[in-house]
Amino acid sequence: MMASESLEWFLTRHEWRPMNQGSAGKLWRHDEGAVVAIPWELSPSDLQWDGVIARIAAPLRETAPTVSTAIRNAYVDVTDFRAADDILIEGSIPVEAGFSLISTARTILRASATTSRGPRAQIGGNYSKPAERIVEQARFGHTKKGSYILPMLVPLDISSIKGKDASGHQLFSYDHEPEQRRATRTMAQALTAVQRLVVDPAKEPSAGTMEDLITAGVSREMVAALHDIVSAEAVSVFSAEFVWAAALESNSTLPKSVSIAAGASDLLKLTAKKMRPSPKKQTESFTGPIVQLRDEESLTFGEVKIQTVRKGRSCEIALLLSADNLRKSHEWFSTKETLVVEGEVTSIPGKGLHISSPARVQPLRETMLFSAD
């Protein structure tokens, strides 16, 4: 995402209006009267950047560094990984613990980017190539003050997102999720599942709970990495806070943070050992947001399409829903819920992939509220 696009998004959102433009750039005017000239293709590496940002920040009564960070991260998902140290000395932690935190953060993103393309109890080194590209594009920011807080930045590529217009009946559509957002969303939801289904109950997960973990995107590799960090010397708590890219509309129910204490080390080790591939079933499980909804008042059923990944390829799958789930789907659609769907997939010529009788349709977050015991 070009810095100029992020900058324009920020200006528009904060009461700056475009005025005249020429070969060198464009004039913008704030509602309070301030005016700023912005060169075309301005980037943070340019000498003019600091001066332009200072003038933008002034009428907003914000500091220039705050505004600069907001613009830089407009299309970036940020996860703040934190290792709390019981013997904290001026924000430092032992070298081994710091190394473990960096390694854990990388493994968690790498595993989540792979399981975002389809549930995998155990990856076993078979990381998907698109997932590896997401990891290659991710960056670590400078550590923040605190018990060693390490920001991981995942830039979103929104160039491939295409919206759809309404056409006939009651048809609504949302923009598709960038694959990077699908990876970070899966990471946050998988970590939340581990906390709520394994750590909080503080007992060995049942077979049903294991299935819910895998559906949420948890893998053996992720759980093993969590075990490693909370087992590191002097680390009492591992936590992660999620800051979703402000310029991309997000599901309001997306996780905000997770926290796992060192006391969960043995339970995580046990859970990792239980993460084994399940026998293949005739039905398949998918996760993803609704991107299209069709509801006709004269009928007692309707159709929604979710955006997901099947056999390593991004796709849409149409679901035929009964009246009860159809009513709920309007709320799921408006709040951009991530759904869990299970059923037998068929391919209909001219219509694509279809599940006519879903065995399961529910928001993913509901599977994390209670264990399947």
PDB file of C-alpha atoms in Angstrom, residues 62-330:
ATOM      1  CA  GLU A  62      -2.108  15.604  17.967  1.00  0.00           C
ATOM      2  CA  THR A  63       1.642  15.128  17.997  1.00  0.00           C
ATOM      3  CA  ALA A  64       3.413  14.645  14.679  1.00  0.00           C
ATOM      4  CA  PRO A  65       4.763  11.181  15.669  1.00  0.00           C
ATOM      5  CA  THR A  66       1.237  10.008  16.570  1.00  0.00           C
ATOM      6  CA  VAL A  67      -0.153  11.163  13.215  1.00  0.00           C
ATOM      7  CA  SER A  68       2.810   9.702  11.316  1.00  0.00           C
ATOM      8  CA  THR A  69       2.305   6.300  12.967  1.00  0.00           C
ATOM      9  CA  ALA A  70      -1.445   6.363  12.241  1.00  0.00           C
ATOM     10  CA  ILE A  71      -0.765   7.073   8.555  1.00  0.00           C
ATOM     11  CA  ARG A  72       1.991   4.467   8.238  1.00  0.00           C
ATOM     12  CA  ASN A  73      -0.223   1.801   9.855  1.00  0.00           C
ATOM     13  CA  ALA A  74      -3.509   2.701   8.160  1.00  0.00           C
ATOM     14  CA  TYR A  75      -3.349  -0.530   6.138  1.00  0.00           C
ATOM     15  CA  VAL A  76      -1.252  -2.546   8.588  1.00  0.00           C
ATOM     16  CA  ASP A  77      -2.395  -5.071  11.199  1.00  0.00           C
ATOM     17  CA  VAL A  78      -0.202  -4.742  14.294  1.00  0.00           C
ATOM     18  CA  THR A  79       0.231  -7.367  16.996  1.00  0.00           C
ATOM     19  CA  ASP A  80       2.089  -6.375  20.156  1.00  0.00           C
ATOM     20  CA  PHE A  81       3.718  -9.493  21.595  1.00  0.00           C
ATOM     21  CA  ARG A  82       4.736  -9.172  25.235  1.00  0.00           C
ATOM     22  CA  ALA A  83       6.845 -11.275  27.546  1.00  0.00           C
ATOM     23  CA  ALA A  84       6.404 -10.158  31.151  1.00  0.00           C
ATOM     24  CA  ASP A  85       9.476 -10.601  33.303  1.00  0.00           C
ATOM     25  CA  ASP A  86       9.228 -11.018  37.072  1.00  0.00           C
ATOM     26  CA  ILE A  87      12.698  -9.518  37.460  1.00  0.00           C
ATOM     27  CA  LEU A  88      12.153  -6.654  35.037  1.00  0.00           C
ATOM     28  CA  ILE A  89      15.073  -4.212  34.943  1.00  0.00           C
ATOM     29  CA  GLU A  90      14.470  -1.107  32.812  1.00  0.00           C
ATOM     30  CA  GLY A  91      12.461  -2.951  30.199  1.00  0.00           C
ATOM     31  CA  SER A  92      14.945  -5.766  29.660  1.00  0.00           C
ATOM     32  CA  ILE A  93      14.605  -9.533  29.730  1.00  0.00           C
ATOM     33  CA  PRO A  94      17.189 -12.329  29.508  1.00  0.00           C
ATOM     34  CA  VAL A  95      18.631 -12.933  26.039  1.00  0.00           C
ATOM     35  CA  GLU A  96      17.145 -16.433  25.822  1.00  0.00           C
ATOM     36  CA  ALA A  97      13.665 -15.126  26.647  1.00  0.00           C
ATOM     37  CA  GLY A  98      13.986 -12.347  24.065  1.00  0.00           C
ATOM     38  CA  PHE A  99      15.106 -14.817  21.416  1.00  0.00           C
ATOM     39  CA  SER A 100      12.210 -17.111  22.326  1.00  0.00           C
ATOM     40  CA  LEU A 101       9.705 -14.235  22.001  1.00  0.00           C
ATOM     41  CA  ILE A 102      10.897 -13.342  18.489  1.00  0.00           C
ATOM     42  CA  SER A 103      10.914 -16.999  17.448  1.00  0.00           C
ATOM     43  CA  THR A 104       7.449 -17.568  18.954  1.00  0.00           C
ATOM     44  CA  ALA A 105       5.968 -14.541  17.186  1.00  0.00           C
ATOM     45  CA  ARG A 106       7.323 -15.713  13.831  1.00  0.00           C
ATOM     46  CA  THR A 107       6.112 -19.286  14.333  1.00  0.00           C
ATOM     47  CA  ILE A 108       2.639 -18.178  15.405  1.00  0.00           C
ATOM     48  CA  LEU A 109       2.203 -15.984  12.317  1.00  0.00           C
ATOM     49  CA  ARG A 110       3.685 -18.628  10.030  1.00  0.00           C
ATOM     50  CA  ALA A 111       1.438 -21.380  11.395  1.00  0.00           C
ATOM     51  CA  SER A 112      -1.662 -19.157  11.371  1.00  0.00           C
ATOM     52  CA  ALA A 113      -1.059 -18.016   7.798  1.00  0.00           C
ATOM     53  CA  THR A 114      -1.022 -21.704   6.810  1.00  0.00           C
ATOM     54  CA  THR A 115      -4.075 -22.773   8.842  1.00  0.00           C
ATOM     55  CA  SER A 116      -5.968 -19.726   7.537  1.00  0.00           C
ATOM     56  CA  ARG A 117      -5.994 -21.606   4.223  1.00  0.00           C
ATOM     57  CA  GLY A 118      -7.516 -24.707   5.802  1.00  0.00           C
ATOM     58  CA  PRO A 119      -7.510 -26.345   9.264  1.00  0.00           C
ATOM     59  CA  ARG A 120      -4.325 -28.317   9.994  1.00  0.00           C
ATOM     60  CA  ALA A 121      -3.797 -30.092  13.314  1.00  0.00           C
ATOM     61  CA  GLN A 122      -0.147 -30.600  12.460  1.00  0.00           C
ATOM     62  CA  ILE A 123       1.713 -28.731   9.728  1.00  0.00           C
ATOM     63  CA  GLY A 124       4.875 -30.790   9.943  1.00  0.00           C
ATOM     64  CA  GLY A 125       6.976 -28.410   7.861  1.00  0.00           C
ATOM     65  CA  ASN A 126       4.437 -28.278   5.027  1.00  0.00           C
ATOM     66  CA  TYR A 127       3.794 -24.534   5.253  1.00  0.00           C
ATOM     67  CA  SER A 128       1.883 -23.135   2.301  1.00  0.00           C
ATOM     68  CA  LYS A 129       3.757 -20.924  -0.156  1.00  0.00           C
ATOM     69  CA  PRO A 130       1.203 -18.059   0.051  1.00  0.00           C
ATOM     70  CA  ALA A 131       1.584 -18.220   3.847  1.00  0.00           C
ATOM     71  CA  GLU A 132       5.352 -17.964   3.527  1.00  0.00           C
ATOM     72  CA  ARG A 133       4.958 -14.835   1.385  1.00  0.00           C
ATOM     73  CA  ILE A 134       2.907 -13.203   4.140  1.00  0.00           C
ATOM     74  CA  VAL A 135       5.657 -13.956   6.666  1.00  0.00           C
ATOM     75  CA  GLU A 136       8.280 -12.535   4.292  1.00  0.00           C
ATOM     76  CA  GLN A 137       6.316  -9.270   4.028  1.00  0.00           C
ATOM     77  CA  ALA A 138       5.803  -8.928   7.803  1.00  0.00           C
ATOM     78  CA  ARG A 139       8.093  -6.698   9.875  1.00  0.00           C
ATOM     79  CA  PHE A 140       9.074  -6.298  13.504  1.00  0.00           C
ATOM     80  CA  GLY A 141       8.827  -2.742  14.807  1.00  0.00           C
ATOM     81  CA  HIS A 142      10.974  -1.177  17.517  1.00  0.00           C
ATOM     82  CA  THR A 143      10.333  -2.571  20.976  1.00  0.00           C
ATOM     83  CA  LYS A 144       8.014  -0.485  23.150  1.00  0.00           C
ATOM     84  CA  LYS A 145       8.426   0.522  26.791  1.00  0.00           C
ATOM     85  CA  GLY A 146       7.107  -2.118  29.155  1.00  0.00           C
ATOM     86  CA  SER A 147       7.868  -5.729  29.949  1.00  0.00           C
ATOM     87  CA  TYR A 148       9.508  -6.151  26.544  1.00  0.00           C
ATOM     88  CA  ILE A 149       6.797  -5.457  23.972  1.00  0.00           C
ATOM     89  CA  LEU A 150       7.600  -6.494  20.410  1.00  0.00           C
ATOM     90  CA  PRO A 151       5.308  -5.138  17.647  1.00  0.00           C
ATOM     91  CA  MET A 152       4.810  -7.304  14.564  1.00  0.00           C
ATOM     92  CA  LEU A 153       3.477  -5.448  11.519  1.00  0.00           C
ATOM     93  CA  VAL A 154       1.646  -7.208   8.695  1.00  0.00           C
ATOM     94  CA  PRO A 155       0.888  -4.881   5.732  1.00  0.00           C
ATOM     95  CA  LEU A 156      -2.374  -5.576   3.914  1.00  0.00           C
ATOM     96  CA  ASP A 157      -2.500  -5.789   0.140  1.00  0.00           C
ATOM     97  CA  ILE A 158      -5.910  -4.402  -0.764  1.00  0.00           C
ATOM     98  CA  SER A 159      -5.218  -4.036  -4.494  1.00  0.00           C
ATOM     99  CA  SER A 160      -7.034  -7.304  -5.218  1.00  0.00           C
ATOM    100  CA  ILE A 161     -10.155  -6.478  -3.208  1.00  0.00           C
ATOM    101  CA  LYS A 162     -13.161  -5.991  -5.422  1.00  0.00           C
ATOM    102  CA  GLY A 163     -16.555  -4.821  -4.232  1.00  0.00           C
ATOM    103  CA  LYS A 164     -19.871  -5.885  -5.742  1.00  0.00           C
ATOM    104  CA  ASP A 165     -22.969  -3.905  -6.596  1.00  0.00           C
ATOM    105  CA  ALA A 166     -26.469  -4.876  -5.523  1.00  0.00           C
ATOM    106  CA  SER A 167     -28.352  -6.664  -8.287  1.00  0.00           C
ATOM    107  CA  GLY A 168     -31.885  -7.992  -8.001  1.00  0.00           C
ATOM    108  CA  HIS A 169     -33.812  -9.226  -4.990  1.00  0.00           C
ATOM    109  CA  GLN A 170     -32.271  -8.337  -1.636  1.00  0.00           C
ATOM    110  CA  LEU A 171     -28.589  -8.778  -2.400  1.00  0.00           C
ATOM    111  CA  PHE A 172     -25.825  -7.241  -0.333  1.00  0.00           C
ATOM    112  CA  SER A 173     -22.062  -7.611  -0.658  1.00  0.00           C
ATOM    113  CA  TYR A 174     -18.944  -6.645   1.263  1.00  0.00           C
ATOM    114  CA  ASP A 175     -15.382  -6.290   0.039  1.00  0.00           C
ATOM    115  CA  HIS A 176     -13.332  -9.445   0.325  1.00  0.00           C
ATOM    116  CA  GLU A 177     -10.734 -10.011   3.013  1.00  0.00           C
ATOM    117  CA  PRO A 178      -7.111  -9.578   1.941  1.00  0.00           C
ATOM    118  CA  GLU A 179      -5.177 -12.816   2.502  1.00  0.00           C
ATOM    119  CA  GLN A 180      -2.943 -11.019   5.008  1.00  0.00           C
ATOM    120  CA  ARG A 181      -5.988 -10.039   7.097  1.00  0.00           C
ATOM    121  CA  ARG A 182      -7.255 -13.602   6.937  1.00  0.00           C
ATOM    122  CA  ALA A 183      -3.890 -14.711   8.353  1.00  0.00           C
ATOM    123  CA  THR A 184      -3.830 -12.149  11.184  1.00  0.00           C
ATOM    124  CA  ARG A 185      -7.502 -12.769  11.987  1.00  0.00           C
ATOM    125  CA  THR A 186      -6.860 -16.504  12.146  1.00  0.00           C
ATOM    126  CA  MET A 187      -3.851 -15.866  14.389  1.00  0.00           C
ATOM    127  CA  ALA A 188      -5.889 -13.775  16.830  1.00  0.00           C
ATOM    128  CA  GLN A 189      -8.837 -16.168  16.860  1.00  0.00           C
ATOM    129  CA  ALA A 190      -6.585 -19.220  17.260  1.00  0.00           C
ATOM    130  CA  LEU A 191      -4.710 -17.667  20.194  1.00  0.00           C
ATOM    131  CA  THR A 192      -8.043 -16.729  21.763  1.00  0.00           C
ATOM    132  CA  ALA A 193      -9.260 -20.300  21.326  1.00  0.00           C
ATOM    133  CA  VAL A 194      -6.176 -21.628  23.130  1.00  0.00           C
ATOM    134  CA  GLN A 195      -6.755 -19.233  26.016  1.00  0.00           C
ATOM    135  CA  ARG A 196     -10.490 -19.878  26.374  1.00  0.00           C
ATOM    136  CA  LEU A 197     -10.623 -23.597  25.630  1.00  0.00           C
ATOM    137  CA  VAL A 198      -7.342 -24.765  27.161  1.00  0.00           C
ATOM    138  CA  VAL A 199      -5.769 -22.243  29.538  1.00  0.00           C
ATOM    139  CA  ASP A 200      -8.828 -20.782  31.283  1.00  0.00           C
ATOM    140  CA  PRO A 201     -10.535 -24.159  32.016  1.00  0.00           C
ATOM    141  CA  ALA A 202      -7.127 -25.431  33.259  1.00  0.00           C
ATOM    142  CA  LYS A 203      -7.843 -29.046  32.323  1.00  0.00           C
ATOM    143  CA  GLU A 204      -6.966 -31.488  29.581  1.00  0.00           C
ATOM    144  CA  PRO A 205      -9.026 -30.669  26.466  1.00  0.00           C
ATOM    145  CA  SER A 206     -11.585 -33.240  25.360  1.00  0.00           C
ATOM    146  CA  ALA A 207     -11.811 -34.660  21.840  1.00  0.00           C
ATOM    147  CA  GLY A 208     -14.604 -32.204  21.032  1.00  0.00           C
ATOM    148  CA  THR A 209     -12.558 -29.285  22.298  1.00  0.00           C
ATOM    149  CA  MET A 210      -9.588 -30.411  20.206  1.00  0.00           C
ATOM    150  CA  GLU A 211     -11.806 -30.321  17.122  1.00  0.00           C
ATOM    151  CA  ASP A 212     -12.919 -26.773  17.975  1.00  0.00           C
ATOM    152  CA  LEU A 213      -9.284 -25.709  18.404  1.00  0.00           C
ATOM    153  CA  ILE A 214      -8.320 -27.077  15.006  1.00  0.00           C
ATOM    154  CA  THR A 215     -11.326 -25.443  13.335  1.00  0.00           C
ATOM    155  CA  ALA A 216     -10.302 -22.100  14.865  1.00  0.00           C
ATOM    156  CA  GLY A 217      -6.870 -22.386  13.225  1.00  0.00           C
ATOM    157  CA  VAL A 218      -4.830 -23.815  16.105  1.00  0.00           C
ATOM    158  CA  SER A 219      -1.991 -26.155  15.123  1.00  0.00           C
ATOM    159  CA  ARG A 220       0.535 -28.269  16.970  1.00  0.00           C
ATOM    160  CA  GLU A 221       3.236 -25.819  15.907  1.00  0.00           C
ATOM    161  CA  MET A 222       1.388 -22.850  17.447  1.00  0.00           C
ATOM    162  CA  VAL A 223       0.788 -24.613  20.771  1.00  0.00           C
ATOM    163  CA  ALA A 224       4.390 -25.821  20.914  1.00  0.00           C
ATOM    164  CA  ALA A 225       5.629 -22.258  20.334  1.00  0.00           C
ATOM    165  CA  LEU A 226       3.391 -20.970  23.141  1.00  0.00           C
ATOM    166  CA  HIS A 227       4.772 -23.667  25.423  1.00  0.00           C
ATOM    167  CA  ASP A 228       8.320 -22.608  24.581  1.00  0.00           C
ATOM    168  CA  ILE A 229       7.780 -18.932  25.421  1.00  0.00           C
ATOM    169  CA  VAL A 230       5.949 -19.445  28.723  1.00  0.00           C
ATOM    170  CA  SER A 231       8.601 -22.006  29.699  1.00  0.00           C
ATOM    171  CA  ALA A 232      11.416 -19.511  29.120  1.00  0.00           C
ATOM    172  CA  GLU A 233      13.317 -18.406  32.196  1.00  0.00           C
ATOM    173  CA  ALA A 234      11.893 -15.287  33.882  1.00  0.00           C
ATOM    174  CA  VAL A 235       8.808 -15.086  31.619  1.00  0.00           C
ATOM    175  CA  SER A 236       5.757 -15.114  33.860  1.00  0.00           C
ATOM    176  CA  VAL A 237       3.132 -14.164  31.252  1.00  0.00           C
ATOM    177  CA  PHE A 238       2.963 -14.146  27.468  1.00  0.00           C
ATOM    178  CA  SER A 239       0.386 -11.822  25.946  1.00  0.00           C
ATOM    179  CA  ALA A 240      -0.588 -10.329  22.605  1.00  0.00           C
ATOM    180  CA  GLU A 241      -2.633  -7.239  21.782  1.00  0.00           C
ATOM    181  CA  PHE A 242      -4.162  -6.774  18.337  1.00  0.00           C
ATOM    182  CA  VAL A 243      -4.516  -3.415  16.598  1.00  0.00           C
ATOM    183  CA  TRP A 244      -6.454  -3.849  13.365  1.00  0.00           C
ATOM    184  CA  ALA A 245      -5.695  -1.664  10.333  1.00  0.00           C
ATOM    185  CA  ALA A 246      -7.908   1.395  10.749  1.00  0.00           C
ATOM    186  CA  ALA A 247      -8.506   1.931   7.031  1.00  0.00           C
ATOM    187  CA  LEU A 248     -10.043  -1.511   6.530  1.00  0.00           C
ATOM    188  CA  GLU A 249     -13.454  -2.129   8.064  1.00  0.00           C
ATOM    189  CA  SER A 250     -13.151  -4.823  10.718  1.00  0.00           C
ATOM    190  CA  ASN A 251     -15.459  -7.179  12.550  1.00  0.00           C
ATOM    191  CA  SER A 252     -16.230  -5.471  15.863  1.00  0.00           C
ATOM    192  CA  THR A 253     -16.013  -8.843  17.624  1.00  0.00           C
ATOM    193  CA  LEU A 254     -12.410  -9.531  16.585  1.00  0.00           C
ATOM    194  CA  PRO A 255     -10.187 -10.297  19.599  1.00  0.00           C
ATOM    195  CA  LYS A 256      -8.415  -7.391  21.259  1.00  0.00           C
ATOM    196  CA  SER A 257      -5.914  -9.316  23.381  1.00  0.00           C
ATOM    197  CA  VAL A 258      -4.932 -12.687  24.845  1.00  0.00           C
ATOM    198  CA  SER A 259      -2.876 -13.614  27.889  1.00  0.00           C
ATOM    199  CA  ILE A 260      -1.286 -16.931  28.846  1.00  0.00           C
ATOM    200  CA  ALA A 261       0.517 -17.412  32.157  1.00  0.00           C
ATOM    201  CA  ALA A 262       3.595 -19.560  32.672  1.00  0.00           C
ATOM    202  CA  GLY A 263       1.513 -21.846  34.867  1.00  0.00           C
ATOM    203  CA  ALA A 264      -0.149 -23.207  31.705  1.00  0.00           C
ATOM    204  CA  SER A 265       3.136 -24.657  30.425  1.00  0.00           C
ATOM    205  CA  ASP A 266       2.386 -28.313  31.244  1.00  0.00           C
ATOM    206  CA  LEU A 267      -1.147 -28.070  29.859  1.00  0.00           C
ATOM    207  CA  LEU A 268       0.134 -26.568  26.615  1.00  0.00           C
ATOM    208  CA  LYS A 269       2.681 -29.364  26.291  1.00  0.00           C
ATOM    209  CA  LEU A 270      -0.081 -31.947  26.762  1.00  0.00           C
ATOM    210  CA  THR A 271      -2.318 -30.187  24.229  1.00  0.00           C
ATOM    211  CA  ALA A 272       0.482 -30.059  21.643  1.00  0.00           C
ATOM    212  CA  LYS A 273       0.946 -33.824  21.953  1.00  0.00           C
ATOM    213  CA  LYS A 274      -2.779 -34.320  21.263  1.00  0.00           C
ATOM    214  CA  MET A 275      -2.712 -32.209  18.083  1.00  0.00           C
ATOM    215  CA  ARG A 276      -2.842 -34.995  15.524  1.00  0.00           C
ATOM    216  CA  PRO A 277      -4.492 -35.064  12.070  1.00  0.00           C
ATOM    217  CA  SER A 278      -8.108 -36.259  12.299  1.00  0.00           C
ATOM    218  CA  PRO A 279      -9.441 -39.045  10.075  1.00  0.00           C
ATOM    219  CA  LYS A 280     -10.879 -37.673   6.841  1.00  0.00           C
ATOM    220  CA  LYS A 281     -14.627 -37.098   6.872  1.00  0.00           C
ATOM    221  CA  GLN A 282     -17.085 -36.801   4.007  1.00  0.00           C
ATOM    222  CA  THR A 283     -18.025 -33.354   5.283  1.00  0.00           C
ATOM    223  CA  GLU A 284     -15.575 -30.456   5.285  1.00  0.00           C
ATOM    224  CA  SER A 285     -15.133 -27.542   7.692  1.00  0.00           C
ATOM    225  CA  PHE A 286     -14.509 -23.937   6.665  1.00  0.00           C
ATOM    226  CA  THR A 287     -14.223 -20.532   8.286  1.00  0.00           C
ATOM    227  CA  GLY A 288     -14.799 -17.137   6.732  1.00  0.00           C
ATOM    228  CA  PRO A 289     -16.992 -14.021   6.612  1.00  0.00           C
ATOM    229  CA  ILE A 290     -20.225 -13.666   4.653  1.00  0.00           C
ATOM    230  CA  VAL A 291     -19.598 -11.709   1.449  1.00  0.00           C
ATOM    231  CA  GLN A 292     -23.043 -12.028  -0.083  1.00  0.00           C
ATOM    232  CA  LEU A 293     -26.556 -12.534   1.243  1.00  0.00           C
ATOM    233  CA  ARG A 294     -29.744 -13.243  -0.695  1.00  0.00           C
ATOM    234  CA  ASP A 295     -33.066 -13.225   1.109  1.00  0.00           C
ATOM    235  CA  GLU A 296     -36.488 -13.306  -0.557  1.00  0.00           C
ATOM    236  CA  GLU A 297     -39.504 -12.512   1.615  1.00  0.00           C
ATOM    237  CA  SER A 298     -41.682 -15.036  -0.200  1.00  0.00           C
ATOM    238  CA  LEU A 299     -39.392 -17.939   0.700  1.00  0.00           C
ATOM    239  CA  THR A 300     -38.581 -19.571   4.025  1.00  0.00           C
ATOM    240  CA  PHE A 301     -34.951 -20.126   3.113  1.00  0.00           C
ATOM    241  CA  GLY A 302     -32.166 -18.070   1.594  1.00  0.00           C
ATOM    242  CA  GLU A 303     -28.570 -18.198   0.441  1.00  0.00           C
ATOM    243  CA  VAL A 304     -25.355 -16.698   1.718  1.00  0.00           C
ATOM    244  CA  LYS A 305     -21.837 -16.927   0.377  1.00  0.00           C
ATOM    245  CA  ILE A 306     -18.789 -17.057   2.569  1.00  0.00           C
ATOM    246  CA  GLN A 307     -15.259 -16.206   1.505  1.00  0.00           C
ATOM    247  CA  THR A 308     -12.910 -19.008   2.480  1.00  0.00           C
ATOM    248  CA  VAL A 309     -10.101 -21.251   1.254  1.00  0.00           C
ATOM    249  CA  ARG A 310     -10.553 -24.805  -0.042  1.00  0.00           C
ATOM    250  CA  LYS A 311      -7.732 -27.074  -1.174  1.00  0.00           C
ATOM    251  CA  GLY A 312      -5.321 -24.164  -0.965  1.00  0.00           C
ATOM    252  CA  ARG A 313      -7.376 -21.845  -3.193  1.00  0.00           C
ATOM    253  CA  SER A 314      -9.388 -18.785  -2.250  1.00  0.00           C
ATOM    254  CA  CYS A 315     -13.043 -19.323  -3.114  1.00  0.00           C
ATOM    255  CA  GLU A 316     -16.653 -18.582  -2.258  1.00  0.00           C
ATOM    256  CA  ILE A 317     -19.030 -21.268  -1.034  1.00  0.00           C
ATOM    257  CA  ALA A 318     -22.791 -20.786  -1.170  1.00  0.00           C
ATOM    258  CA  LEU A 319     -24.861 -22.071   1.763  1.00  0.00           C
ATOM    259  CA  LEU A 320     -28.571 -22.755   1.693  1.00  0.00           C
ATOM    260  CA  LEU A 321     -29.918 -21.648   5.075  1.00  0.00           C
ATOM    261  CA  SER A 322     -33.160 -22.405   6.877  1.00  0.00           C
ATOM    262  CA  ALA A 323     -35.361 -19.595   8.205  1.00  0.00           C
ATOM    263  CA  ASP A 324     -33.778 -19.509  11.665  1.00  0.00           C
ATOM    264  CA  ASN A 325     -30.188 -19.263  10.488  1.00  0.00           C
ATOM    265  CA  LEU A 326     -31.227 -16.927   7.702  1.00  0.00           C
ATOM    266  CA  ARG A 327     -32.572 -14.421  10.236  1.00  0.00           C
ATOM    267  CA  LYS A 328     -29.329 -14.640  12.186  1.00  0.00           C
ATOM    268  CA  SER A 329     -27.267 -14.266   9.008  1.00  0.00           C
ATOM    269  CA  HIS A 330     -28.378 -10.632   8.620  1.00  0.00           C
TER     270      HIS A 330
END
